[in-house]
Tab-separated table of C-alpha atoms in Angstrom:
chain	number	residue	atom	x	y	z
A	1	MET	CA	95.652	54.793	118.621
A	2	ASP	CA	93.101	55.175	121.034
A	3	THR	CA	91.978	51.511	121.762
A	4	GLY	CA	93.710	48.509	122.269
A	5	HIS	CA	92.162	46.631	119.218
A	6	ARG	CA	92.826	47.898	115.675
A	7	ARG	CA	89.755	48.724	113.740
A	8	ALA	CA	88.928	46.541	110.559
A	9	ASP	CA	90.117	49.148	108.336
A	10	GLU	CA	93.477	49.441	109.826
A	11	GLN	CA	94.547	45.784	109.201
A	12	GLY	CA	96.100	45.172	106.130
A	13	PHE	CA	96.053	48.839	105.208
A	14	GLY	CA	99.608	48.851	103.583
A	15	GLU	CA	98.802	45.705	101.770
A	16	ARG	CA	95.732	47.018	100.338
A	17	ILE	CA	97.324	49.973	99.172
A	18	ALA	CA	99.911	47.986	97.261
A	19	ALA	CA	97.228	45.449	95.900
A	20	ALA	CA	95.103	48.352	94.421
A	21	GLY	CA	98.390	49.120	92.687
A	22	VAL	CA	98.530	52.816	94.106
A	23	LYS	CA	102.075	54.481	92.923
A	24	GLU	CA	104.463	56.522	94.686
A	25	PRO	CA	104.318	59.393	95.989
A	26	VAL	CA	100.547	58.745	96.784
A	27	LYS	CA	101.245	55.287	98.337
A	28	THR	CA	104.034	57.048	100.935
A	29	TYR	CA	101.402	60.071	101.432
A	30	LEU	CA	98.890	57.461	102.335
A	31	LEU	CA	100.845	55.818	105.031
A	32	ARG	CA	101.920	59.181	106.360
A	33	CYS	CA	98.802	60.805	106.278
A	34	ALA	CA	97.268	57.548	108.477
A	35	GLU	CA	100.063	57.496	110.652
A	36	PHE	CA	99.476	61.478	111.781
A	37	HIS	CA	95.904	61.439	111.931
A	38	SER	CA	96.153	58.263	114.105
A	39	SER	CA	93.693	56.205	111.713
A	40	PRO	CA	93.249	55.782	107.773
A	41	ALA	CA	89.808	57.603	107.757
A	42	PRO	CA	88.280	57.553	104.337
A	43	GLY	CA	88.164	61.369	103.966
A	44	LEU	CA	91.892	61.441	104.755
A	45	LEU	CA	92.681	59.166	102.222
A	46	ILE	CA	90.681	60.732	99.433
A	47	GLY	CA	92.379	64.088	100.797
A	48	ALA	CA	95.842	62.447	99.776
A	49	PHE	CA	94.788	61.785	96.114
A	50	MET	CA	93.378	65.581	96.172
A	51	VAL	CA	96.427	67.090	97.237
A	52	ASP	CA	98.449	65.061	94.906
A	53	TYR	CA	96.238	66.042	92.122
A	54	ALA	CA	96.484	69.621	92.949
A	55	LEU	CA	100.267	69.746	93.160
A	56	ASP	CA	100.367	67.905	89.747
A	57	LEU	CA	98.061	70.898	88.073
A	58	LEU	CA	99.954	73.317	89.696
A	59	HIS	CA	103.281	71.706	88.445
A	60	ALA	CA	104.440	72.072	92.132
A	61	THR	CA	106.515	70.042	94.683
A	62	PRO	CA	105.524	69.526	98.283
A	63	ASP	CA	108.685	71.360	99.315
A	64	GLU	CA	107.659	74.867	97.953
A	65	LYS	CA	106.057	77.306	99.779
A	66	LEU	CA	102.127	76.565	99.175
A	67	PHE	CA	98.858	77.555	100.676
A	68	ALA	CA	95.704	75.800	101.059
A	69	VAL	CA	91.996	76.360	101.723
A	70	CYS	CA	90.094	73.240	102.885
A	71	GLU	CA	86.061	73.822	102.651
A	72	THR	CA	85.586	70.988	105.569
A	73	PRO	CA	87.193	70.769	108.877
A	74	LYS	CA	86.516	67.066	108.570
A	75	CYS	CA	89.668	64.716	107.872
A	76	LEU	CA	90.676	66.383	104.553
A	77	PRO	CA	93.046	69.271	106.403
A	78	ASP	CA	95.557	66.737	107.437
A	79	ALA	CA	96.394	65.818	103.943
A	80	PRO	CA	97.973	69.127	103.038
A	81	GLN	CA	99.446	69.307	106.124
A	82	VAL	CA	101.482	65.969	105.912
A	83	ILE	CA	101.809	66.217	102.352
A	84	ALA	CA	102.967	69.872	101.522
A	85	HIS	CA	103.989	71.762	105.015
A	86	ILE	CA	100.542	73.645	104.636
A	87	THR	CA	100.031	73.523	108.214
A	88	THR	CA	97.531	75.057	110.832
A	89	GLY	CA	100.603	76.574	112.883
A	90	ASN	CA	102.828	77.886	109.976
A	91	GLY	CA	99.625	79.986	108.618
A	92	ARG	CA	99.501	78.301	105.329
A	93	LEU	CA	96.439	76.188	105.763
A	94	LYS	CA	92.962	77.973	106.326
A	95	VAL	CA	89.654	75.863	107.007
A	96	LEU	CA	86.312	76.955	106.412
A	97	PRO	CA	83.255	75.128	107.769
A	98	ILE	CA	81.402	75.123	104.457
A	99	GLY	CA	81.023	71.236	104.135
A	100	ARG	CA	82.118	70.807	100.910
A	101	PHE	CA	84.818	68.212	100.174
A	102	ALA	CA	87.215	70.576	98.290
A	103	VAL	CA	90.686	71.822	98.669
A	104	THR	CA	92.137	74.936	96.905
A	105	VAL	CA	95.919	75.131	96.627
A	106	ASN	CA	98.186	78.021	95.524
A	107	ARG	CA	101.575	79.059	95.458
A	108	VAL	CA	102.969	82.015	97.499
A	109	SER	CA	102.479	85.364	95.567
A	110	GLU	CA	103.461	89.005	95.891
A	111	ASN	CA	100.247	90.099	94.563
A	112	PRO	CA	96.858	90.832	96.578
A	113	THR	CA	95.615	87.617	94.846
A	114	ALA	CA	97.181	84.398	93.523
A	115	GLU	CA	95.998	81.695	91.016
A	116	ALA	CA	94.856	78.734	92.553
A	117	VAL	CA	93.525	75.356	91.638
A	118	ARG	CA	90.573	74.011	93.452
A	119	VAL	CA	90.085	70.023	93.722
A	120	TYR	CA	86.690	68.815	94.681
A	121	VAL	CA	84.458	65.478	94.783
A	122	ASP	CA	82.643	65.407	91.816
A	123	LEU	CA	78.774	64.514	92.664
A	124	GLU	CA	78.395	63.040	89.183
A	125	LYS	CA	81.514	61.118	88.851
A	126	ILE	CA	81.146	59.776	92.345
A	127	LYS	CA	77.907	57.772	91.011
A	128	ASN	CA	80.296	55.483	89.182
A	129	PHE	CA	81.599	54.338	92.791
A	130	PRO	CA	78.680	53.059	94.684
A	131	VAL	CA	80.399	52.219	97.761
A	132	ILE	CA	82.018	55.545	97.988
A	133	ASP	CA	78.929	57.117	97.048
A	134	LYS	CA	77.180	55.885	99.662
A	135	TRP	CA	79.592	56.819	102.330
A	136	PHE	CA	80.074	60.054	100.959
A	137	SER	CA	76.396	60.941	101.028
A	138	ASN	CA	76.211	59.358	104.734
A	139	SER	CA	73.473	56.943	103.322
A	140	PRO	CA	71.831	54.445	105.904
A	141	GLU	CA	72.794	52.000	103.351
A	142	PHE	CA	76.641	52.537	104.263
A	143	HIS	CA	77.618	50.238	107.274
A	144	LYS	CA	81.043	51.254	108.712
A	145	HIS	CA	81.720	48.206	110.297
A	146	THR	CA	81.104	45.631	107.529
A	147	MET	CA	82.087	47.924	104.640
A	148	GLY	CA	85.064	50.100	105.953
A	149	VAL	CA	87.331	47.429	104.017
A	150	ALA	CA	85.706	47.702	100.903
A	151	LEU	CA	85.379	51.330	100.953
A	152	GLN	CA	89.087	51.671	101.492
A	153	GLU	CA	89.656	49.413	98.562
A	154	ALA	CA	87.250	51.399	96.432
A	155	ILE	CA	89.109	54.617	97.053
A	156	PHE	CA	92.530	53.274	96.331
A	157	LYS	CA	91.267	51.706	92.995
A	158	ALA	CA	89.504	54.996	92.156
A	159	GLY	CA	92.460	57.292	92.794
A	160	ARG	CA	91.172	60.648	91.028
A	161	GLY	CA	88.273	58.989	89.232
A	162	PHE	CA	85.618	61.013	90.997
A	163	LEU	CA	87.637	64.195	91.340
A	164	SER	CA	87.367	67.293	89.288
A	165	TYR	CA	89.061	70.470	89.355
A	166	GLU	CA	88.671	74.216	88.468
A	167	ARG	CA	91.032	77.147	88.031
A	168	VAL	CA	90.362	79.876	90.578
A	169	ARG	CA	91.781	83.147	91.979
A	170	VAL	CA	92.048	83.723	95.890
A	171	PRO	CA	93.323	86.557	98.068
A	172	VAL	CA	96.622	86.275	99.628
A	173	LYS	CA	96.762	86.755	103.240
A	174	ILE	CA	98.832	89.885	104.571
A	175	LYS	CA	100.811	89.281	107.905
A	176	GLU	CA	99.397	91.890	110.546
A	177	ALA	CA	101.571	94.094	112.411
A	178	TRP	CA	100.766	93.899	116.356
A	179	LYS	CA	101.759	95.343	119.696
A	180	PRO	CA	101.050	93.586	122.942
A	181	VAL	CA	97.966	94.680	125.019
A	182	THR	CA	97.388	93.613	128.424
A	183	CYS	CA	93.867	92.210	129.087
A	184	PRO	CA	92.323	93.948	132.022
A	185	THR	CA	90.550	91.038	133.218
A	186	CYS	CA	93.025	87.931	133.272
A	187	GLY	CA	96.328	90.145	133.104
A	188	GLU	CA	97.525	88.189	130.141
A	189	THR	CA	98.949	89.939	126.832
A	190	VAL	CA	97.331	89.541	123.462
A	191	PRO	CA	98.066	91.073	120.214
A	192	ASP	CA	96.296	94.468	119.949
A	193	TYR	CA	94.222	93.120	116.753
A	194	MET	CA	92.841	90.366	118.674
A	195	VAL	CA	91.160	92.298	121.468
A	196	VAL	CA	87.316	92.349	121.241
A	197	ASP	CA	85.557	94.677	123.325
A	198	GLY	CA	88.427	95.838	125.507
A	199	LYS	CA	89.313	92.631	126.875
A	200	CYS	CA	90.976	89.143	125.297
A	201	GLY	CA	88.610	86.738	123.731
A	202	ALA	CA	89.049	84.135	126.433
A	203	CYS	CA	87.680	86.564	128.813
A	204	GLY	CA	84.836	87.112	126.386
A	205	SER	CA	83.113	85.081	123.835
A	206	MET	CA	85.631	82.493	123.428
A	207	LYS	CA	85.937	81.422	126.852
A	208	TYR	CA	86.151	77.782	127.008
A	209	TYR	CA	87.289	76.493	130.420
A	210	GLU	CA	86.702	76.967	134.020
A	211	LYS	CA	89.447	76.675	136.476
A	212	ILE	CA	89.429	73.765	139.104
B	1	MET	CA	111.594	75.144	102.732
B	2	ASP	CA	110.616	77.858	100.374
B	3	THR	CA	113.898	79.448	99.543
B	4	GLY	CA	117.201	78.352	98.367
B	5	HIS	CA	119.042	79.777	101.165
B	6	ARG	CA	118.593	78.639	104.863
B	7	ARG	CA	117.572	81.061	107.704
B	8	ALA	CA	120.534	81.492	110.085
B	9	ASP	CA	118.454	79.957	112.918
B	10	GLU	CA	118.040	76.578	110.768
B	11	GLN	CA	121.805	76.232	110.327
B	12	GLY	CA	122.955	74.100	113.147
B	13	PHE	CA	119.714	73.638	114.586
B	14	GLY	CA	120.171	69.877	115.548
B	15	GLU	CA	123.754	70.845	116.963
B	16	ARG	CA	122.263	73.753	119.346
B	17	ILE	CA	119.494	71.247	120.733
B	18	ALA	CA	122.414	68.898	121.796
B	19	ALA	CA	124.614	71.535	123.177
B	20	ALA	CA	121.900	72.867	125.138
B	21	GLY	CA	121.390	69.494	126.721
B	22	VAL	CA	117.991	69.140	125.826
B	23	LYS	CA	116.646	65.645	126.979
B	24	GLU	CA	114.565	63.114	124.889
B	25	PRO	CA	111.610	63.039	124.055
B	26	VAL	CA	111.672	66.651	123.444
B	27	LYS	CA	114.948	66.443	121.482
B	28	THR	CA	112.932	64.328	118.870
B	29	TYR	CA	109.819	66.635	119.263
B	30	LEU	CA	111.803	69.631	118.400
B	31	LEU	CA	113.265	67.950	115.144
B	32	ARG	CA	109.984	66.830	114.158
B	33	CYS	CA	108.124	69.839	114.710
B	34	ALA	CA	110.418	71.680	112.710
B	35	GLU	CA	110.287	69.517	109.795
B	36	PHE	CA	106.644	69.332	109.546
B	37	HIS	CA	106.234	73.335	110.090
B	38	SER	CA	108.943	73.767	107.591
B	39	SER	CA	111.116	76.093	109.926
B	40	PRO	CA	112.136	76.079	113.461
B	41	ALA	CA	110.046	79.097	114.405
B	42	PRO	CA	110.369	80.094	118.169
B	43	GLY	CA	106.653	79.883	119.159
B	44	LEU	CA	106.854	76.237	117.638
B	45	LEU	CA	109.835	75.363	119.850
B	46	ILE	CA	108.302	76.548	122.906
B	47	GLY	CA	105.173	74.594	121.791
B	48	ALA	CA	107.039	71.526	122.085
B	49	PHE	CA	108.135	71.964	125.493
B	50	MET	CA	104.548	72.989	126.493
B	51	VAL	CA	102.866	70.058	125.079
B	52	ASP	CA	105.641	67.627	126.562
B	53	TYR	CA	104.904	69.499	129.838
B	54	ALA	CA	101.059	69.049	129.604
B	55	LEU	CA	101.663	65.092	128.689
B	56	ASP	CA	103.800	64.807	132.016
B	57	LEU	CA	100.978	66.742	134.089
B	58	LEU	CA	98.563	64.307	132.893
B	59	HIS	CA	100.644	61.276	133.027
B	60	ALA	CA	99.583	60.891	129.512
B	61	THR	CA	101.617	59.401	126.458
B	62	PRO	CA	101.544	60.849	122.881
B	63	ASP	CA	99.523	57.741	121.537
B	64	GLU	CA	96.787	58.000	124.177
B	65	LYS	CA	93.405	59.859	122.487
B	66	LEU	CA	93.899	63.498	123.524
B	67	PHE	CA	92.572	66.784	122.628
B	68	ALA	CA	93.705	70.352	122.795
B	69	VAL	CA	92.745	73.868	122.737
B	70	CYS	CA	95.411	76.406	121.530
B	71	GLU	CA	94.684	79.682	122.218
B	72	THR	CA	96.785	81.219	119.010
B	73	PRO	CA	96.691	80.078	115.818
B	74	LYS	CA	100.602	81.224	115.359
B	75	CYS	CA	102.991	78.351	115.311
B	76	LEU	CA	101.835	76.501	118.707
B	77	PRO	CA	99.266	74.404	116.954
B	78	ASP	CA	101.608	72.255	114.867
B	79	ALA	CA	103.214	71.104	118.311
B	80	PRO	CA	100.327	68.923	119.480
B	81	GLN	CA	99.669	67.728	115.849
B	82	VAL	CA	103.071	66.579	115.474
B	83	ILE	CA	103.549	65.383	119.041
B	84	ALA	CA	100.399	63.677	120.071
B	85	HIS	CA	97.967	63.082	116.912
B	86	ILE	CA	96.022	65.985	118.103
B	87	THR	CA	95.174	67.246	114.489
B	88	THR	CA	92.890	69.855	112.737
B	89	GLY	CA	91.746	67.061	110.655
B	90	ASN	CA	90.930	64.408	113.063
B	91	GLY	CA	88.861	67.004	115.315
B	92	ARG	CA	90.871	66.717	118.400
B	93	LEU	CA	92.652	70.139	117.858
B	94	LYS	CA	90.867	73.714	118.349
B	95	VAL	CA	92.444	76.681	117.742
B	96	LEU	CA	90.891	79.924	119.355
B	97	PRO	CA	92.093	83.321	118.032
B	98	ILE	CA	92.554	84.715	121.384
B	99	GLY	CA	96.048	85.454	121.092
B	100	ARG	CA	97.542	84.156	124.339
B	101	PHE	CA	100.201	81.475	124.405
B	102	ALA	CA	98.411	78.713	125.976
B	103	VAL	CA	97.503	75.396	125.141
B	104	THR	CA	94.941	73.049	127.217
B	105	VAL	CA	95.235	69.375	126.864
B	106	ASN	CA	92.673	66.633	128.097
B	107	ARG	CA	92.175	62.850	127.587
B	108	VAL	CA	89.101	61.739	126.011
B	109	SER	CA	85.759	61.517	128.308
B	110	GLU	CA	82.480	60.023	128.313
B	111	ASN	CA	81.226	62.916	130.254
B	112	PRO	CA	79.951	66.492	129.254
B	113	THR	CA	83.142	68.096	130.479
B	114	ALA	CA	86.748	66.716	131.131
B	115	GLU	CA	89.470	67.687	133.577
B	116	ALA	CA	92.359	69.296	131.387
B	117	VAL	CA	95.767	70.984	132.132
B	118	ARG	CA	96.230	74.582	130.685
B	119	VAL	CA	100.169	75.160	130.077
B	120	TYR	CA	101.030	78.893	129.416
B	121	VAL	CA	103.874	81.134	129.042
B	122	ASP	CA	104.084	82.953	132.360
B	123	LEU	CA	104.683	86.901	131.879
B	124	GLU	CA	106.444	86.899	135.346
B	125	LYS	CA	108.675	84.279	134.451
B	126	ILE	CA	109.553	85.189	131.301
B	127	LYS	CA	111.491	88.286	132.579
B	128	ASN	CA	114.000	86.071	133.731
B	129	PHE	CA	114.947	85.490	130.199
B	130	PRO	CA	115.680	88.667	128.336
B	131	VAL	CA	116.061	87.617	124.646
B	132	ILE	CA	112.836	85.478	124.893
B	133	ASP	CA	110.964	88.274	126.682
B	134	LYS	CA	111.951	90.703	123.936
B	135	TRP	CA	110.934	88.236	121.190
B	136	PHE	CA	107.531	87.481	122.887
B	137	SER	CA	106.574	91.086	123.323
B	138	ASN	CA	107.563	91.822	119.836
B	139	SER	CA	109.734	94.522	121.118
B	140	PRO	CA	111.458	96.778	118.805
B	141	GLU	CA	114.847	95.881	120.697
B	142	PHE	CA	114.567	92.431	119.031
B	143	HIS	CA	116.325	91.823	115.965
B	144	LYS	CA	115.098	88.751	113.958
B	145	HIS	CA	118.201	88.197	111.831
B	146	THR	CA	120.801	89.064	114.284
B	147	MET	CA	119.110	87.455	117.347
B	148	GLY	CA	117.218	84.507	115.855
B	149	VAL	CA	120.165	82.077	117.118
B	150	ALA	CA	120.683	83.461	120.513
B	151	LEU	CA	116.793	83.298	121.005
B	152	GLN	CA	116.678	79.646	119.812
B	153	GLU	CA	119.537	78.764	122.137
B	154	ALA	CA	117.872	80.885	125.346
B	155	ILE	CA	114.667	78.493	124.387
B	156	PHE	CA	116.354	75.392	124.553
B	157	LYS	CA	118.262	76.252	127.615
B	158	ALA	CA	115.237	77.602	129.338
B	159	GLY	CA	112.919	74.521	128.679
B	160	ARG	CA	109.783	74.757	131.116
B	161	GLY	CA	111.373	77.551	133.048
B	162	PHE	CA	109.086	80.382	131.762
B	163	LEU	CA	105.926	78.039	131.808
B	164	SER	CA	103.240	77.845	134.161
B	165	TYR	CA	100.051	75.352	134.466
B	166	GLU	CA	96.622	75.273	135.859
B	167	ARG	CA	94.093	72.504	136.164
B	168	VAL	CA	90.956	73.400	134.420
B	169	ARG	CA	87.608	71.770	133.149
B	170	VAL	CA	86.428	72.030	129.482
B	171	PRO	CA	83.421	71.004	127.624
B	172	VAL	CA	83.497	67.817	125.582
B	173	LYS	CA	82.685	68.093	121.827
B	174	ILE	CA	79.726	66.108	120.688
B	175	LYS	CA	79.918	64.549	117.011
B	176	GLU	CA	77.096	66.041	115.241
B	177	ALA	CA	74.512	63.701	113.236
B	178	TRP	CA	74.091	65.196	109.695
B	179	LYS	CA	72.204	64.723	106.332
B	180	PRO	CA	73.487	66.107	103.031
B	181	VAL	CA	71.725	69.210	101.611
B	182	THR	CA	72.241	70.305	97.964
B	183	CYS	CA	73.156	74.053	97.982
B	184	PRO	CA	70.517	75.705	95.348
B	185	THR	CA	73.295	77.944	94.139
B	186	CYS	CA	76.395	75.638	93.552
B	187	GLY	CA	74.574	72.510	93.242
B	188	GLU	CA	77.141	70.712	95.816
B	189	THR	CA	76.303	68.905	98.900
B	190	VAL	CA	76.914	69.946	102.403
B	191	PRO	CA	76.052	68.700	105.848
B	192	ASP	CA	72.677	70.253	106.645
B	193	TYR	CA	74.105	71.896	109.905
B	194	MET	CA	76.177	73.814	107.912
B	195	VAL	CA	73.713	75.488	105.700
B	196	VAL	CA	73.526	79.233	106.178
B	197	ASP	CA	70.425	81.359	105.372
B	198	GLY	CA	69.523	78.060	103.082
B	199	LYS	CA	72.601	77.818	101.134
B	200	CYS	CA	76.088	76.655	101.581
B	201	GLY	CA	78.822	79.059	103.092
B	202	ALA	CA	80.831	79.212	100.049
B	203	CYS	CA	77.927	80.720	98.328
B	204	GLY	CA	77.447	83.118	101.050
B	205	SER	CA	79.983	84.879	103.773
B	206	MET	CA	82.679	82.415	103.266
B	207	LYS	CA	83.193	82.760	99.657
B	208	TYR	CA	86.833	82.728	99.151
B	209	TYR	CA	87.517	82.632	95.610
B	210	GLU	CA	86.678	83.577	92.037
B	211	LYS	CA	86.420	81.145	88.809
B	212	ILE	CA	89.070	82.192	86.461
């Protein structure tokens, strides 16, 4: 946690999950997600319900080898990471900066494509949950400091109530073979397929730091 | 885990950490990282030592609000996620597909830039650790199935022995204000700043699935 005081939506977080009657395994998912993320962000909590829904639709368990695409970088990607070992570092999670609140999950496949399930926030259904709708649409009527707790309670009570899904087909990622190449500018080695214009990305368009 | 049998480098993993004399907190970091990642991948284990080193250099604790840039998507990004709540979903982790094995960590800052520490695998120092060097350089002399255990032991014993660091300055990310925009093609809403050519990315260049 980054501050000494706790945010209003963190106080009584566990109690609210229980009071809303959230069942296992989602109850545990929510607690683990919030701990990992370092706050119980609304998008993350919705993400936990979404991933649980996707697993059910695939008849999959969190210990299987699964892959996911998140259509937003905001909060959602931490749910598949915490719940189902679909992580940034193990290459099973892809995040696309599309901006839709949706996650697509599939099993490992030997084929060039895999059947997947895409779970998304349904813009029609969400109208039945006014507080969630206001938060989701970034409405000026939503006030984070006074409505955070109500939003959290609404999310716990709604569960899958404003989610929908569709069956889709996704391409399967192929692991690339590589050889190390020494960047002529910085002298460090990078995989050959990551070289851009004869040098490593950090010495080109991906430069992100200055030495001090 | 994705298969019924355990890989050779997973059997006795905890015992090897102890036998190599790895101290806390890294011992616990290694176990937690492997569980999250769903395997004790060598790059992940090195990443745990790197993040621990970066925290020491910053005199920071894992519970502070920290940010990181990983210069490779492979394995490494899971270490800051597990160890220091620097996650893909909370926006504190950035992964650049540069291909260098390096991580840059900084504290939260009110300024446009922040002082950071960049920890990297040192190509000179790694020569003192032949098994690690062979694996790192993707040498045909490295055989995953027969040398996996030796590699793991070498990583535990080496610790920070083949790492170096430099002090750097990085730009601080600004949170973007946004309004929802309805994509004319799919009818879903996305933040205005993510619209590309009048539609959402999923209806354009970021299309990644077909309905079935």
